Short mmCIF file of C-alpha atoms in Angstrom, two decimals:
data_model
loop_
_atom_site.label_atom_id
_atom_site.label_comp_id
_atom_site.label_asym_id
_atom_site.label_seq_id
_atom_site.Cartn_x
_atom_site.Cartn_y
_atom_site.Cartn_z
CA MET S 883 45.15 222.40 127.68
CA LYS S 884 48.64 222.53 126.16
CA ARG S 885 49.97 220.32 128.93
CA GLU S 886 47.13 217.84 128.41
CA GLY S 887 47.86 217.68 124.67
CA LYS S 888 51.54 217.02 125.30
CA ARG S 889 50.72 214.25 127.76
CA ARG S 890 48.38 212.58 125.26
CA VAL S 891 50.95 212.74 122.46
CA ARG S 892 53.64 211.36 124.74
CA ALA S 893 51.58 208.34 125.79
CA SER S 894 50.58 207.64 122.20
CA THR S 895 54.18 207.92 121.06
CA LEU S 896 55.35 205.58 123.79
CA ARG S 897 52.82 202.97 122.71
CA VAL S 898 54.05 203.20 119.12
CA LEU S 899 57.67 202.93 120.20
CA SER S 900 56.85 199.98 122.42
CA ALA S 901 55.18 198.10 119.55
CA LEU S 902 58.14 198.90 117.32
CA GLY S 903 60.43 197.60 120.06
CA VAL S 904 58.66 194.23 120.06
CA ALA S 905 59.11 194.03 116.29
CA ALA S 906 62.77 194.99 116.73
CA LEU S 907 63.26 192.10 119.15
CA VAL S 908 61.95 189.71 116.50
CA CYS S 909 64.34 191.20 113.96
CA LEU S 910 67.16 190.90 116.48
CA GLY S 911 66.27 187.24 116.94
CA LEU S 912 66.47 186.76 113.18
CA ALA S 913 69.85 188.47 113.01
CA LEU S 914 71.35 186.56 115.94
CA HIS S 915 69.49 183.30 115.26
CA THR S 916 68.05 183.18 118.78
CA GLY S 917 64.65 182.03 120.00
CA THR S 918 62.52 179.06 119.08
CA GLY S 919 58.88 178.34 118.34
CA THR S 920 56.63 180.27 115.97
CA PRO S 921 57.46 183.51 114.13
CA SER S 922 55.60 185.21 116.98
CA SER S 923 58.37 184.39 119.43
CA PHE S 924 61.76 185.69 120.44
CA GLY S 925 64.15 184.53 123.10
CA ILE S 926 67.53 183.10 124.02
CA ALA S 927 68.63 179.59 123.08
CA ASP S 928 65.73 177.19 123.74
CA ILE S 929 63.73 179.59 125.89
CA ALA S 930 61.33 181.83 124.01
CA ALA S 931 58.67 184.37 124.88
CA LEU S 932 55.94 182.58 122.96
CA CYS S 933 52.55 183.75 121.79
CA PRO S 934 50.37 182.00 124.40
CA LEU S 935 47.63 181.16 121.91
CA GLY S 936 50.14 179.87 119.37
CA GLY S 937 51.77 177.79 122.10
CA VAL S 938 48.48 176.24 123.21
CA GLU S 939 47.52 175.55 119.59
CA ALA S 940 50.91 173.95 118.89
CA ALA S 941 50.53 171.69 121.93
CA ILE S 942 47.02 170.67 120.86
CA ALA S 943 48.05 170.07 117.25
CA SER S 944 51.10 167.98 118.11
CA ARG S 945 49.56 166.45 121.21
CA THR S 946 52.94 167.03 122.78
CA VAL S 947 54.11 169.34 125.54
CA VAL S 948 57.85 170.01 125.74
CA PRO S 949 59.74 171.89 128.50
CA PRO S 950 60.72 174.93 126.34
CA LEU S 951 57.06 175.39 125.46
CA LEU S 952 56.06 175.28 129.12
CA ILE S 953 58.80 177.76 130.03
CA GLY S 954 57.72 180.17 127.30
CA LEU S 955 54.06 179.94 128.32
CA ALA S 956 54.98 180.40 131.98
CA MET S 957 56.85 183.60 131.10
CA VAL S 958 53.81 184.99 129.30
CA ILE S 959 51.43 183.99 132.10
CA VAL S 960 53.60 185.64 134.76
CA LEU S 961 53.82 188.85 132.73
CA THR S 962 50.05 188.82 132.18
CA LEU S 963 49.40 188.31 135.88
CA LEU S 964 51.62 191.30 136.59
CA LEU S 965 50.66 193.62 133.72
CA GLY S 966 47.24 192.35 132.66
CA ARG S 967 46.36 192.87 129.00
CA ALA S 968 49.11 195.45 128.53
CA PHE S 969 50.36 193.61 125.45
CA CYS S 970 47.20 194.64 123.58
CA ALA S 971 48.10 198.32 123.94
CA TRP S 972 51.87 198.27 124.18
CA GLY S 973 53.09 195.25 122.21
CA CYS S 974 50.46 194.18 119.70
CA PRO S 975 51.19 195.45 116.17
CA VAL S 976 47.47 195.84 115.25
CA PRO S 977 47.07 199.37 116.74
CA LEU S 978 50.27 200.39 114.96
CA LEU S 979 49.03 198.89 111.67
CA ARG S 980 45.73 200.70 112.13
CA ARG S 981 47.62 203.99 112.30
CA VAL S 982 49.58 203.07 109.16
CA PHE S 983 46.64 201.87 107.06
CA ARG S 984 43.94 204.22 108.26
CA GLY S 985 45.74 207.21 109.67
CA LYS S 986 46.22 208.58 113.16
CA LYS S 987 43.00 210.61 113.25
CA ALA S 988 40.83 207.66 112.19
CA SER S 989 42.33 205.43 114.89
CA LYS S 990 41.68 208.02 117.58
CA ARG S 991 38.12 208.52 116.36
CA ASP S 992 37.41 204.77 116.49
CA ALA S 993 38.85 204.46 119.99
CA SER S 994 36.92 207.39 121.40
CA SER S 995 33.56 207.08 119.63
CA ARG S 996 30.98 205.46 121.89
CA ASP S 997 28.26 206.05 119.27
CA SER S 998 29.95 203.64 116.89
CA GLY S 999 29.70 200.85 119.44
CA PRO S 1000 33.33 199.98 120.22
CA LEU S 1001 32.27 196.66 121.80
CA ASP S 1002 30.11 193.89 120.39
CA VAL S 1003 28.23 193.44 123.68
CA PRO S 1004 27.22 195.80 126.50
CA ALA S 1005 30.32 196.78 128.43
CA SER S 1006 29.04 195.07 131.58
CA GLU S 1007 28.88 191.73 129.71
CA ARG S 1008 32.39 192.00 128.33
CA GLY S 1009 34.29 188.74 128.76
CA GLY S 1010 31.12 186.66 129.23
CA LEU S 1011 29.30 184.15 127.06
CA ARG S 1012 28.01 186.84 124.70
CA ASP S 1013 31.51 188.11 124.02
CA SER S 1014 32.29 187.02 120.45
CA ARG S 1015 36.03 186.88 121.17
CA ASN S 1016 35.48 183.90 123.45
CA TRP S 1017 33.59 182.06 120.73
CA VAL S 1018 36.39 182.76 118.25
CA LEU S 1019 38.88 181.48 120.84
CA GLY S 1020 36.90 178.28 121.27
CA GLY S 1021 36.65 177.87 117.50
CA ALA S 1022 40.41 178.38 117.08
CA LEU S 1023 41.23 175.69 119.63
CA LEU S 1024 38.60 173.28 118.30
CA SER S 1025 39.73 173.69 114.68
CA THR S 1026 43.31 173.07 115.75
CA ALA S 1027 42.32 169.79 117.39
CA VAL S 1028 40.28 168.74 114.33
CA PHE S 1029 42.75 169.65 111.57
CA GLY S 1030 45.98 168.98 113.48
CA PHE S 1031 47.64 172.36 112.94
CA PRO S 1032 47.22 175.88 114.35
CA VAL S 1033 44.52 177.11 111.98
CA PHE S 1034 44.17 180.56 113.48
CA CYS S 1035 47.89 181.28 113.05
CA LEU S 1036 47.22 181.44 109.30
CA ILE S 1037 45.18 184.63 109.74
CA CYS S 1038 46.45 186.00 113.06
CA PRO S 1039 47.49 189.63 112.43
CA VAL S 1040 50.28 189.33 115.01
CA GLY S 1041 51.72 186.26 113.29
CA LEU S 1042 51.17 187.79 109.84
CA THR S 1043 53.06 190.90 110.89
CA PHE S 1044 56.08 188.95 112.05
CA ALA S 1045 55.84 186.63 109.05
CA THR S 1046 55.97 189.71 106.81
CA LEU S 1047 59.06 190.90 108.67
CA ILE S 1048 60.66 187.51 108.09
CA ALA S 1049 59.77 187.61 104.38
CA VAL S 1050 61.29 191.08 104.04
CA TRP S 1051 64.33 189.94 106.00
CA ARG S 1052 64.87 186.98 103.66
CA LEU S 1053 64.44 189.26 100.66
CA PHE S 1054 67.38 191.42 101.73
CA GLN S 1055 69.48 188.63 103.21
CA PHE S 1056 69.05 185.93 100.56
CA ASN S 1057 67.48 187.92 97.68
CA GLU S 1058 64.52 185.57 98.05
CA VAL S 1059 61.37 186.84 96.34
CA ALA S 1060 58.30 185.04 97.66
CA LEU S 1061 54.57 185.40 97.16
CA SER S 1062 54.27 186.03 100.90
CA LEU S 1063 55.65 189.53 100.31
CA LEU S 1064 52.32 190.35 98.69
CA VAL S 1065 49.92 187.93 100.38
CA PHE S 1066 50.75 188.67 104.02
CA PRO S 1067 50.54 192.49 103.79
CA ALA S 1068 47.33 192.16 101.76
CA MET S 1069 45.77 189.96 104.45
CA LEU S 1070 46.86 192.42 107.12
CA ALA S 1071 45.32 195.34 105.24
CA LEU S 1072 42.10 193.36 104.80
CA GLU S 1073 41.84 192.56 108.50
CA VAL S 1074 42.58 196.12 109.60
CA LEU S 1075 40.45 197.90 106.99
CA VAL S 1076 37.51 195.51 106.59
CA LEU S 1077 37.36 193.84 110.00
CA ARG S 1078 37.59 197.25 111.63
CA LYS S 1079 36.71 195.95 115.08
CA TRP S 1080 39.11 193.03 115.09
CA CYS S 1081 40.36 193.70 118.63
CA SER S 1082 36.91 194.02 120.22
CA ARG S 1083 35.03 191.36 118.27
CA PHE S 1084 37.35 188.73 116.84
CA CYS S 1085 40.73 188.54 118.57
CA PRO S 1086 41.07 185.19 120.40
CA LEU S 1087 44.48 186.19 121.76
CA GLY S 1088 42.82 189.12 123.52
CA ALA S 1089 40.19 186.73 124.87
CA LEU S 1090 42.87 184.39 126.21
CA LEU S 1091 44.79 187.23 127.83
CA SER S 1092 41.52 188.47 129.31
CA LEU S 1093 40.93 185.10 130.97
CA VAL S 1094 44.41 185.12 132.53
CA SER S 1095 44.04 188.80 133.48
CA ARG S 1096 41.14 188.00 135.78
CA LEU S 1097 43.84 187.33 138.38
CA ASN S 1098 45.66 190.59 137.67
CA LYS S 1099 45.39 193.11 140.53
CA THR S 1100 48.31 195.42 139.76
CA PHE S 1101 48.61 198.65 137.76
CA ARG S 1102 44.86 199.11 137.57
CA PRO S 1103 43.55 202.65 137.00
CA VAL S 1104 42.37 204.51 140.08
CA SER S 1105 40.51 207.82 140.15
CA ASN S 1106 41.30 210.21 142.99
CA GLU S 1107 37.90 211.46 144.18
CA ALA S 1108 39.46 214.50 145.80
CA THR S 1109 40.51 215.92 142.43
CA CYS S 1110 38.07 214.25 140.01
CA LEU S 1111 35.56 216.78 138.63
CA ARG S 1112 32.73 214.28 138.79
CA SER S 1113 33.17 213.21 142.39
CA SER S 1114 34.56 216.40 143.94
CA LYS S 1115 32.45 219.03 142.15
CA GLY S 1116 29.56 217.02 140.77
CA GLU S 1117 30.29 218.00 137.18
CA PRO S 1118 29.04 215.55 134.49
CA CYS S 1119 32.53 214.66 133.26
CA HIS S 1120 32.82 211.40 131.30
CA GLN S 1121 36.07 211.97 129.47
CA CYS S 1122 37.89 208.98 130.94
CA ALA S 1123 35.04 206.61 130.05
CA ASP S 1124 34.57 208.13 126.60
CA VAL S 1125 38.14 207.44 125.49
CA CYS S 1126 38.47 203.93 126.94
CA PRO S 1127 38.57 201.45 124.03
CA GLU S 1128 37.59 198.61 126.38
CA GLY S 1129 34.43 200.25 127.73
CA ILE S 1130 35.67 200.70 131.30
CA ASP S 1131 33.99 203.38 133.39
CA LEU S 1132 35.76 204.10 136.67
CA HIS S 1133 32.68 205.85 138.07
CA ASP S 1134 29.86 203.52 137.03
CA ALA S 1135 30.54 199.85 137.76
CA SER S 1136 27.10 198.76 136.54
CA GLY S 1137 27.76 200.02 133.01
CA SER S 1138 31.46 199.27 132.91
CA ALA S 1139 33.44 196.44 131.41
CA PRO S 1140 35.30 194.35 134.01
CA MET S 1141 38.51 195.92 135.23
CA HIS S 1142 40.58 192.96 134.03
CA GLU S 1143 39.83 194.11 130.47
CA CYS S 1144 42.07 197.14 131.05
CA THR S 1145 45.05 197.24 128.68
CA LYS S 1146 46.92 199.90 130.71
CA CYS S 1147 46.92 202.15 127.64
CA ARG S 1148 46.64 205.25 129.86
CA ALA S 1149 44.14 206.91 127.52
CA CYS S 1150 41.91 207.65 130.51
CA ALA S 1151 44.74 209.27 132.46
CA ASP S 1152 45.69 211.43 129.51
CA ALA S 1153 42.09 212.48 128.88
CA CYS S 1154 41.36 213.48 132.49
CA PRO S 1155 41.51 217.30 132.68
CA MET S 1156 42.37 217.16 136.39
CA HIS S 1157 45.01 214.41 136.08
CA ALA S 1158 43.07 212.47 138.72
CA ILE S 1159 43.76 209.00 137.32
CA SER S 1160 46.84 207.02 138.23
CA PHE S 1161 48.09 203.46 137.77
CA PRO S 1162 49.64 202.45 141.10
CA PHE S 1163 51.30 199.08 141.54
CA LEU S 1164 48.54 198.14 143.97
CA PRO S 1165 45.35 200.22 143.64
CA LYS S 1166 44.44 202.42 146.58
CA ARG S 1167 40.98 202.61 147.98
CA VAL S 1168 38.64 205.05 146.24
CA GLY S 1169 38.87 208.48 147.83
CA GLU S 1170 42.29 207.94 149.37
CA ASP S 1171 44.50 210.97 148.95
CA GLY S 1172 47.15 210.77 146.31
CA ASP S 1173 48.88 212.77 143.68
CA GLY S 1174 47.40 212.99 140.21
CA VAL S 1175 49.26 211.65 137.21
#
């Protein structure tokens, strides 16, 4: 049990450090004046790792596609094809903000409580027409085309986080006091505290990454049947499914969200008492021998 607790803390800490690292890259870009595009980007010279939704919205709003934009989008697409929706767990600031605004225990309780309905649709219908994220994504793109500017970027928690960092940066660098120092954090607190299920119900960026992740086949979770309590001993263990924030059940495909919804957060691997879940580069066939995580 002690070992399991240490593993869980380590994975959680790594996710926090990873999100902080993304924010640090943005701050580094501000300090060195590198990167182009929206505040949600960082890079070198004219090549930036761009928010894919922001990039698509910018192209729709301007009705122009430029090479740096295509390069930035290509970088994001390649990473998503390789890592799936890993950004949602390891790079997005929303989980980190949730820990700050609501506390560590509340965030864990929300992620692990199946009674509270972590998804807005049955897990098996995740990513389909009934998934509200896809409707928000469509609305974001349509409103951009109608109004001629990226409407969603005004309320995007990712963009608001980086915009807040920029406002704080300008405060210390130029002694510039702006209303954004109050407005942006207030909007972030509202989205995290009031729209408590932002990630599962509203986030169009998550919906876009989910669409691209349909082609992702790497680093998917695999349960070793030889060591899994449920498959090897017939015990009614559901710990991996209970902690999955995306509603993925490795043992019940009919009631599980699609595997491309996996964010590689490793919550399932940390929760497994037998360490039977691993994330190989290319998943092995179910039941194939292998070492636990």
